[in-house]
PDB file of C-alpha atoms and ligand atoms in Angstrom:
ATOM      1  CA  MET A 152      -0.264 -13.534  -8.768  1.00 94.00           C
ATOM      2  CA  ILE A 153      -0.840 -10.361  -6.804  1.00 97.00           C
ATOM      3  CA  GLY A 154      -3.376  -9.228  -4.204  1.00 98.00           C
ATOM      4  CA  VAL A 155      -3.730  -5.548  -3.323  1.00 98.00           C
ATOM      5  CA  LEU A 156      -4.930  -4.099   0.008  1.00 98.00           C
ATOM      6  CA  VAL A 157      -6.558  -0.656  -0.107  1.00 98.00           C
ATOM      7  CA  SER A 158      -8.384   1.786   2.178  1.00 97.00           C
ATOM      8  CA  GLY A 159      -9.040   4.873   0.080  1.00 96.00           C
ATOM      9  CA  GLU A 160      -8.908   6.529  -3.297  1.00 97.00           C
ATOM     10  CA  GLY A 161      -6.968   3.784  -5.067  1.00 98.00           C
ATOM     11  CA  SER A 162      -4.769   5.865  -7.360  1.00 98.00           C
ATOM     12  CA  ASN A 163      -1.850   3.494  -6.692  1.00 98.00           C
ATOM     13  CA  LEU A 164      -4.088   0.484  -7.373  1.00 98.00           C
ATOM     14  CA  GLN A 165      -5.023   2.161 -10.664  1.00 98.00           C
ATOM     15  CA  ALA A 166      -1.345   2.590 -11.560  1.00 98.00           C
ATOM     16  CA  LEU A 167      -0.779  -1.145 -10.895  1.00 98.00           C
ATOM     17  CA  LEU A 168      -3.814  -2.066 -13.005  1.00 97.00           C
ATOM     18  CA  ASP A 169      -2.768   0.250 -15.850  1.00 97.00           C
ATOM     19  CA  ASP A 170       0.658  -1.404 -15.833  1.00 96.00           C
ATOM     20  CA  GLY A 171      -0.957  -4.740 -16.681  1.00 95.00           C
ATOM     21  CA  LEU A 172       0.296  -6.557 -13.585  1.00 96.00           C
ATOM     22  CA  PRO A 173      -1.404  -9.888 -12.699  1.00 96.00           C
ATOM     23  CA  ILE A 174      -3.720  -8.583  -9.961  1.00 98.00           C
ATOM     24  CA  VAL A 175      -6.328 -11.188  -9.028  1.00 98.00           C
ATOM     25  CA  ALA A 176      -7.855  -9.820  -5.803  1.00 98.00           C
ATOM     26  CA  VAL A 177      -8.366  -6.493  -4.028  1.00 98.00           C
ATOM     27  CA  ALA A 178      -9.304  -6.337  -0.332  1.00 98.00           C
ATOM     28  CA  SER A 179     -10.162  -3.383   1.899  1.00 98.00           C
ATOM     29  CA  ASN A 180     -11.027  -2.575   5.503  1.00 97.00           C
ATOM     30  CA  ARG A 181     -13.478   0.097   4.242  1.00 96.00           C
ATOM     31  CA  GLY A 182     -16.494  -0.729   2.112  1.00 92.00           C
ATOM     32  CA  GLU A 183     -16.743   2.847   0.853  1.00 94.00           C
ATOM     33  CA  ALA A 184     -13.162   2.931  -0.483  1.00 95.00           C
ATOM     34  CA  ARG A 185     -13.189   4.164  -4.085  1.00 96.00           C
ATOM     35  CA  ALA A 186     -10.400   1.661  -4.737  1.00 97.00           C
ATOM     36  CA  LEU A 187     -12.921  -1.214  -4.420  1.00 97.00           C
ATOM     37  CA  ALA A 188     -15.028   0.329  -7.186  1.00 96.00           C
ATOM     38  CA  ARG A 189     -11.919   0.651  -9.364  1.00 97.00           C
ATOM     39  CA  ALA A 190     -11.240  -3.087  -8.872  1.00 97.00           C
ATOM     40  CA  GLU A 191     -14.823  -3.986  -9.766  1.00 95.00           C
ATOM     41  CA  THR A 192     -14.650  -1.816 -12.894  1.00 96.00           C
ATOM     42  CA  ALA A 193     -11.506  -3.715 -13.889  1.00 96.00           C
ATOM     43  CA  GLY A 194     -13.334  -7.038 -13.363  1.00 97.00           C
ATOM     44  CA  ILE A 195     -11.174  -8.075 -10.403  1.00 97.00           C
ATOM     45  CA  ALA A 196     -12.511  -9.842  -7.305  1.00 97.00           C
ATOM     46  CA  ALA A 197     -12.997  -7.199  -4.600  1.00 97.00           C
ATOM     47  CA  GLU A 198     -14.029  -7.749  -0.994  1.00 97.00           C
ATOM     48  CA  CYS A 199     -14.394  -5.708   2.180  1.00 98.00           C
ATOM     49  CA  PHE A 200     -13.174  -6.999   5.575  1.00 98.00           C
ATOM     50  CA  PRO A 201     -14.384  -4.415   8.134  1.00 97.00           C
ATOM     51  CA  LEU A 202     -12.893  -4.804  11.603  1.00 96.00           C
ATOM     52  CA  GLY A 203     -16.334  -4.540  13.237  1.00 95.00           C
ATOM     53  CA  ALA A 204     -17.507  -7.737  11.552  1.00 96.00           C
ATOM     54  CA  TYR A 205     -14.915  -9.875  13.362  1.00 97.00           C
ATOM     55  CA  GLU A 206     -14.132 -10.835  16.970  1.00 97.00           C
ATOM     56  CA  SER A 207     -10.584  -9.541  16.760  1.00 97.00           C
ATOM     57  CA  ARG A 208      -7.952  -8.126  14.420  1.00 96.00           C
ATOM     58  CA  GLU A 209      -6.423 -11.600  14.217  1.00 97.00           C
ATOM     59  CA  ALA A 210      -9.730 -13.067  13.049  1.00 98.00           C
ATOM     60  CA  ARG A 211     -10.161 -10.348  10.432  1.00 98.00           C
ATOM     61  CA  ASP A 212      -6.598 -10.667   9.159  1.00 98.00           C
ATOM     62  CA  ALA A 213      -6.878 -14.477   9.027  1.00 98.00           C
ATOM     63  CA  ALA A 214     -10.100 -14.239   7.008  1.00 98.00           C
ATOM     64  CA  MET A 215      -8.500 -11.744   4.626  1.00 98.00           C
ATOM     65  CA  ALA A 216      -5.425 -13.964   4.179  1.00 98.00           C
ATOM     66  CA  ASP A 217      -7.652 -16.999   3.510  1.00 98.00           C
ATOM     67  CA  TRP A 218      -9.629 -15.067   0.898  1.00 98.00           C
ATOM     68  CA  LEU A 219      -6.468 -13.903  -0.893  1.00 98.00           C
ATOM     69  CA  ALA A 220      -4.827 -17.353  -0.774  1.00 98.00           C
ATOM     70  CA  THR A 221      -7.954 -18.980  -2.201  1.00 97.00           C
ATOM     71  CA  ARG A 222      -7.563 -16.723  -5.228  1.00 97.00           C
ATOM     72  CA  GLY A 223      -3.958 -17.802  -5.784  1.00 97.00           C
ATOM     73  CA  VAL A 224      -2.325 -14.677  -4.364  1.00 98.00           C
ATOM     74  CA  GLU A 225       1.431 -15.044  -3.749  1.00 96.00           C
ATOM     75  CA  TRP A 226       2.438 -11.378  -3.321  1.00 97.00           C
ATOM     76  CA  VAL A 227       0.495  -8.745  -1.382  1.00 98.00           C
ATOM     77  CA  VAL A 228       0.842  -5.035  -2.180  1.00 98.00           C
ATOM     78  CA  LEU A 229      -0.420  -2.427   0.307  1.00 98.00           C
ATOM     79  CA  ALA A 230      -1.525   0.548  -1.787  1.00 98.00           C
ATOM     80  CA  GLY A 231      -2.904   3.075   0.685  1.00 97.00           C
ATOM     81  CA  TYR A 232      -3.995   0.371   3.179  1.00 97.00           C
ATOM     82  CA  MET A 233      -4.255   2.133   6.541  1.00 95.00           C
ATOM     83  CA  HIS A 234      -4.398  -0.713   9.100  1.00 95.00           C
ATOM     84  CA  LEU A 235      -1.515  -2.668  10.600  1.00 95.00           C
ATOM     85  CA  LEU A 236      -1.316  -6.361   9.733  1.00 97.00           C
ATOM     86  CA  ARG A 237      -1.081  -9.052  12.415  1.00 97.00           C
ATOM     87  CA  PRO A 238       1.474 -11.915  12.274  1.00 97.00           C
ATOM     88  CA  VAL A 239      -1.352 -14.320  11.363  1.00 97.00           C
ATOM     89  CA  PHE A 240      -1.515 -12.490   8.016  1.00 98.00           C
ATOM     90  CA  LEU A 241       2.188 -11.780   7.474  1.00 98.00           C
ATOM     91  CA  GLU A 242       3.179 -15.413   8.172  1.00 97.00           C
ATOM     92  CA  ARG A 243       0.979 -16.555   5.289  1.00 97.00           C
ATOM     93  CA  PHE A 244       2.968 -14.404   2.817  1.00 97.00           C
ATOM     94  CA  THR A 245       6.423 -14.292   4.429  1.00 96.00           C
ATOM     95  CA  GLY A 246       8.766 -11.856   2.656  1.00 95.00           C
ATOM     96  CA  ARG A 247       6.103 -11.142   0.031  1.00 96.00           C
ATOM     97  CA  VAL A 248       4.175  -8.185   1.500  1.00 98.00           C
ATOM     98  CA  ILE A 249       5.197  -4.673   0.403  1.00 98.00           C
ATOM     99  CA  ASN A 250       3.898  -1.157   1.039  1.00 98.00           C
ATOM    100  CA  VAL A 251       4.201   2.270  -0.545  1.00 98.00           C
ATOM    101  CA  HIS A 252       4.597   5.270   1.773  1.00 98.00           C
ATOM    102  CA  PRO A 253       4.677   9.031   0.968  1.00 98.00           C
ATOM    103  CA  ALA A 254       7.935   9.962   2.767  1.00 98.00           C
ATOM    104  CA  LEU A 255      11.581   8.979   2.989  1.00 98.00           C
ATOM    105  CA  LEU A 256      11.267   6.369   5.753  1.00 98.00           C
ATOM    106  CA  PRO A 257      12.243   6.156   8.553  1.00 97.00           C
ATOM    107  CA  GLU A 258      11.188   9.847   8.497  1.00 98.00           C
ATOM    108  CA  PHE A 259       7.461  10.524   8.907  1.00 98.00           C
ATOM    109  CA  PRO A 260       5.861   7.075   9.290  1.00 97.00           C
ATOM    110  CA  GLY A 261       2.106   6.837   9.831  1.00 97.00           C
ATOM    111  CA  ALA A 262      -1.028   8.244   8.273  1.00 96.00           C
ATOM    112  CA  HIS A 263      -0.020  11.941   8.033  1.00 97.00           C
ATOM    113  CA  ALA A 264       3.423  11.812   6.429  1.00 98.00           C
ATOM    114  CA  ILE A 265       2.897  14.677   3.983  1.00 98.00           C
ATOM    115  CA  GLU A 266       1.381  17.037   6.567  1.00 98.00           C
ATOM    116  CA  GLU A 267       4.222  16.235   8.987  1.00 98.00           C
ATOM    117  CA  ALA A 268       6.967  16.762   6.383  1.00 98.00           C
ATOM    118  CA  LEU A 269       5.521  20.185   5.516  1.00 97.00           C
ATOM    119  CA  ALA A 270       5.159  21.147   9.178  1.00 97.00           C
ATOM    120  CA  ALA A 271       8.766  20.094   9.868  1.00 97.00           C
ATOM    121  CA  GLY A 272      10.020  22.332   7.067  1.00 97.00           C
ATOM    122  CA  VAL A 273      12.249  19.661   5.498  1.00 98.00           C
ATOM    123  CA  PRO A 274      13.787  20.648   2.130  1.00 98.00           C
ATOM    124  CA  GLU A 275      12.954  17.314   0.579  1.00 98.00           C
ATOM    125  CA  THR A 276      10.752  14.314   1.174  1.00 98.00           C
ATOM    126  CA  GLY A 277       9.766  11.513  -1.180  1.00 98.00           C
ATOM    127  CA  ALA A 278       8.282   8.066  -1.644  1.00 98.00           C
ATOM    128  CA  THR A 279       9.379   4.695  -0.241  1.00 98.00           C
ATOM    129  CA  VAL A 280       8.524   1.121  -1.161  1.00 98.00           C
ATOM    130  CA  HIS A 281       9.356  -1.289   1.664  1.00 98.00           C
ATOM    131  CA  TYR A 282       8.693  -4.764   3.034  1.00 98.00           C
ATOM    132  CA  VAL A 283       5.917  -4.870   5.628  1.00 98.00           C
ATOM    133  CA  ASP A 284       6.349  -6.010   9.223  1.00 96.00           C
ATOM    134  CA  GLU A 285       4.057  -5.617  12.242  1.00 94.00           C
ATOM    135  CA  GLY A 286       5.068  -2.014  12.866  1.00 94.00           C
ATOM    136  CA  VAL A 287       3.983   1.316  11.430  1.00 95.00           C
ATOM    137  CA  ASP A 288       5.792   1.668   8.064  1.00 94.00           C
ATOM    138  CA  SER A 289       8.834   0.073   9.712  1.00 94.00           C
ATOM    139  CA  GLY A 290       9.957  -2.841   7.508  1.00 95.00           C
ATOM    140  CA  PRO A 291      13.158  -2.914   5.404  1.00 97.00           C
ATOM    141  CA  VAL A 292      13.326  -0.337   2.622  1.00 98.00           C
ATOM    142  CA  ILE A 293      13.442  -1.629  -0.977  1.00 98.00           C
ATOM    143  CA  VAL A 294      13.677   1.669  -2.859  1.00 98.00           C
ATOM    144  CA  GLN A 295      13.199   5.405  -2.274  1.00 98.00           C
ATOM    145  CA  GLU A 296      12.826   8.395  -4.554  1.00 98.00           C
ATOM    146  CA  ARG A 297      13.284  12.004  -3.494  1.00 98.00           C
ATOM    147  CA  VAL A 298      10.812  14.856  -4.038  1.00 98.00           C
ATOM    148  CA  VAL A 299      11.895  18.469  -3.396  1.00 98.00           C
ATOM    149  CA  VAL A 300       9.570  20.558  -1.199  1.00 98.00           C
ATOM    150  CA  GLU A 301       8.970  23.788  -3.144  1.00 96.00           C
ATOM    151  CA  PRO A 302       8.371  27.193  -1.516  1.00 93.00           C
ATOM    152  CA  GLY A 303       4.618  27.703  -1.264  1.00 94.00           C
ATOM    153  CA  ASP A 304       3.838  23.977  -1.374  1.00 97.00           C
ATOM    154  CA  THR A 305       0.565  22.958   0.253  1.00 97.00           C
ATOM    155  CA  VAL A 306      -0.384  19.449   1.339  1.00 98.00           C
ATOM    156  CA  GLU A 307      -2.290  19.129  -1.925  1.00 98.00           C
ATOM    157  CA  THR A 308       0.510  20.251  -4.264  1.00 98.00           C
ATOM    158  CA  LEU A 309       3.129  18.196  -2.440  1.00 98.00           C
ATOM    159  CA  ARG A 310       0.853  15.136  -2.363  1.00 98.00           C
ATOM    160  CA  ALA A 311       0.287  15.433  -6.115  1.00 98.00           C
ATOM    161  CA  ARG A 312       4.041  15.390  -6.841  1.00 98.00           C
ATOM    162  CA  ILE A 313       4.753  12.549  -4.385  1.00 98.00           C
ATOM    163  CA  GLN A 314       1.901  10.456  -5.765  1.00 98.00           C
ATOM    164  CA  ALA A 315       3.112  11.021  -9.337  1.00 98.00           C
ATOM    165  CA  VAL A 316       6.401   9.451  -8.181  1.00 98.00           C
ATOM    166  CA  GLU A 317       4.569   6.614  -6.393  1.00 98.00           C
ATOM    167  CA  HIS A 318       2.542   5.794  -9.510  1.00 98.00           C
ATOM    168  CA  GLU A 319       5.745   5.170 -11.449  1.00 98.00           C
ATOM    169  CA  LEU A 320       7.814   3.636  -8.621  1.00 98.00           C
ATOM    170  CA  LEU A 321       5.323   1.106  -7.209  1.00 98.00           C
ATOM    171  CA  PRO A 322       4.472  -0.726 -10.467  1.00 98.00           C
ATOM    172  CA  ARG A 323       8.173  -0.865 -11.359  1.00 97.00           C
ATOM    173  CA  VAL A 324       9.136  -2.440  -8.007  1.00 97.00           C
ATOM    174  CA  VAL A 325       6.172  -4.822  -8.035  1.00 97.00           C
ATOM    175  CA  ARG A 326       7.065  -5.946 -11.551  1.00 96.00           C
ATOM    176  CA  ASP A 327      10.719  -6.506 -10.616  1.00 94.00           C
ATOM    177  CA  LEU A 328       9.947  -8.420  -7.412  1.00 92.00           C
ATOM    178  CA  CYS A 329       6.865 -10.439  -8.271  1.00 85.00           C
ATOM    179  CA  LEU A 330       7.607 -11.406 -11.833  1.00 77.00           C
ATOM    180  CA  ALA A 331      11.245 -12.274 -11.132  1.00 77.00           C
ATOM    181  CA  ARG A 332      10.315 -15.249  -8.920  1.00 61.00           C
TER     182      ARG A 332
HETATM  183  C1  GAR B 602      -0.551   6.940  -0.941  1.00 93.28           C
HETATM  184  O1  GAR B 602       0.060   8.191  -1.103  1.00 93.28           O
HETATM  185  C2  GAR B 602       0.270   6.055  -0.023  1.00 93.28           C
HETATM  186  O2  GAR B 602       1.653   6.322  -0.103  1.00 93.28           O
HETATM  187  C3  GAR B 602      -0.275   6.425   1.333  1.00 93.28           C
HETATM  188  O3  GAR B 602      -1.651   6.566   1.129  1.00 93.28           O
HETATM  189  C4  GAR B 602      -1.875   7.091  -0.178  1.00 93.28           C
HETATM  190  C5  GAR B 602      -2.999   6.292  -0.825  1.00 93.28           C
HETATM  191  O4  GAR B 602      -3.430   6.873  -2.019  1.00 93.28           O
HETATM  192  N1  GAR B 602       0.036   5.423   2.294  1.00 93.28           N
HETATM  193  C6  GAR B 602       0.380   5.684   3.568  1.00 93.28           C
HETATM  194  O5  GAR B 602       0.386   6.795   4.050  1.00 93.28           O
HETATM  195  C7  GAR B 602       0.768   4.452   4.392  1.00 93.28           C
HETATM  196  N2  GAR B 602       1.288   4.829   5.659  1.00 93.28           N
HETATM  197  P1  GAR B 602      -4.257   6.020  -3.088  1.00 93.28           P
HETATM  198  O6  GAR B 602      -5.407   5.344  -2.325  1.00 93.28           O
HETATM  199  O7  GAR B 602      -4.759   7.028  -4.060  1.00 93.28           O
HETATM  200  O8  GAR B 602      -3.327   5.020  -3.700  1.00 93.28           O
END
């Protein structure tokens, strides 16, 4: 069973839901994330764990891990989740936490990958699904798909093409990994 961590729009969460994957819990660091509303619409347990409500990041991450484990979560998918995870969380789901990122890692890690790829003038960028460690988009790569940067691309047009790739790639990888074990 799968738990998904989100911080924003939730288009990747929606792609996972539309694929019919066994998602049982969705957690966020931001109460206003549209992704939480998508989970509620789909009838899935959704909860917010804002940093400010806890003594430390460790305490927040431990509470979030407890909440997911209570719901039977075995695999955790980061779908636009924009905080790092502490070891106290990762050790609860060792080797079973994955993330999607809008660049060909190790190029352009962090929260502004699409803006940085455009500014760098690279001819191609893409999408990566990788295992999560304590660093910023730094865990081992599982799969990558390339996206050509077209002349005249803006952040919006490039993001749309990268996310179209993500919406196909992420459910496929999650299905292969989570349902194979
Ligand atoms: C996605 O494009 C994802 O790759 C990116 O945030 C977006 C979330 O969109 N993640 C990162 O940049 C992680 N470093 P969504 O909320 O619509 O799925």
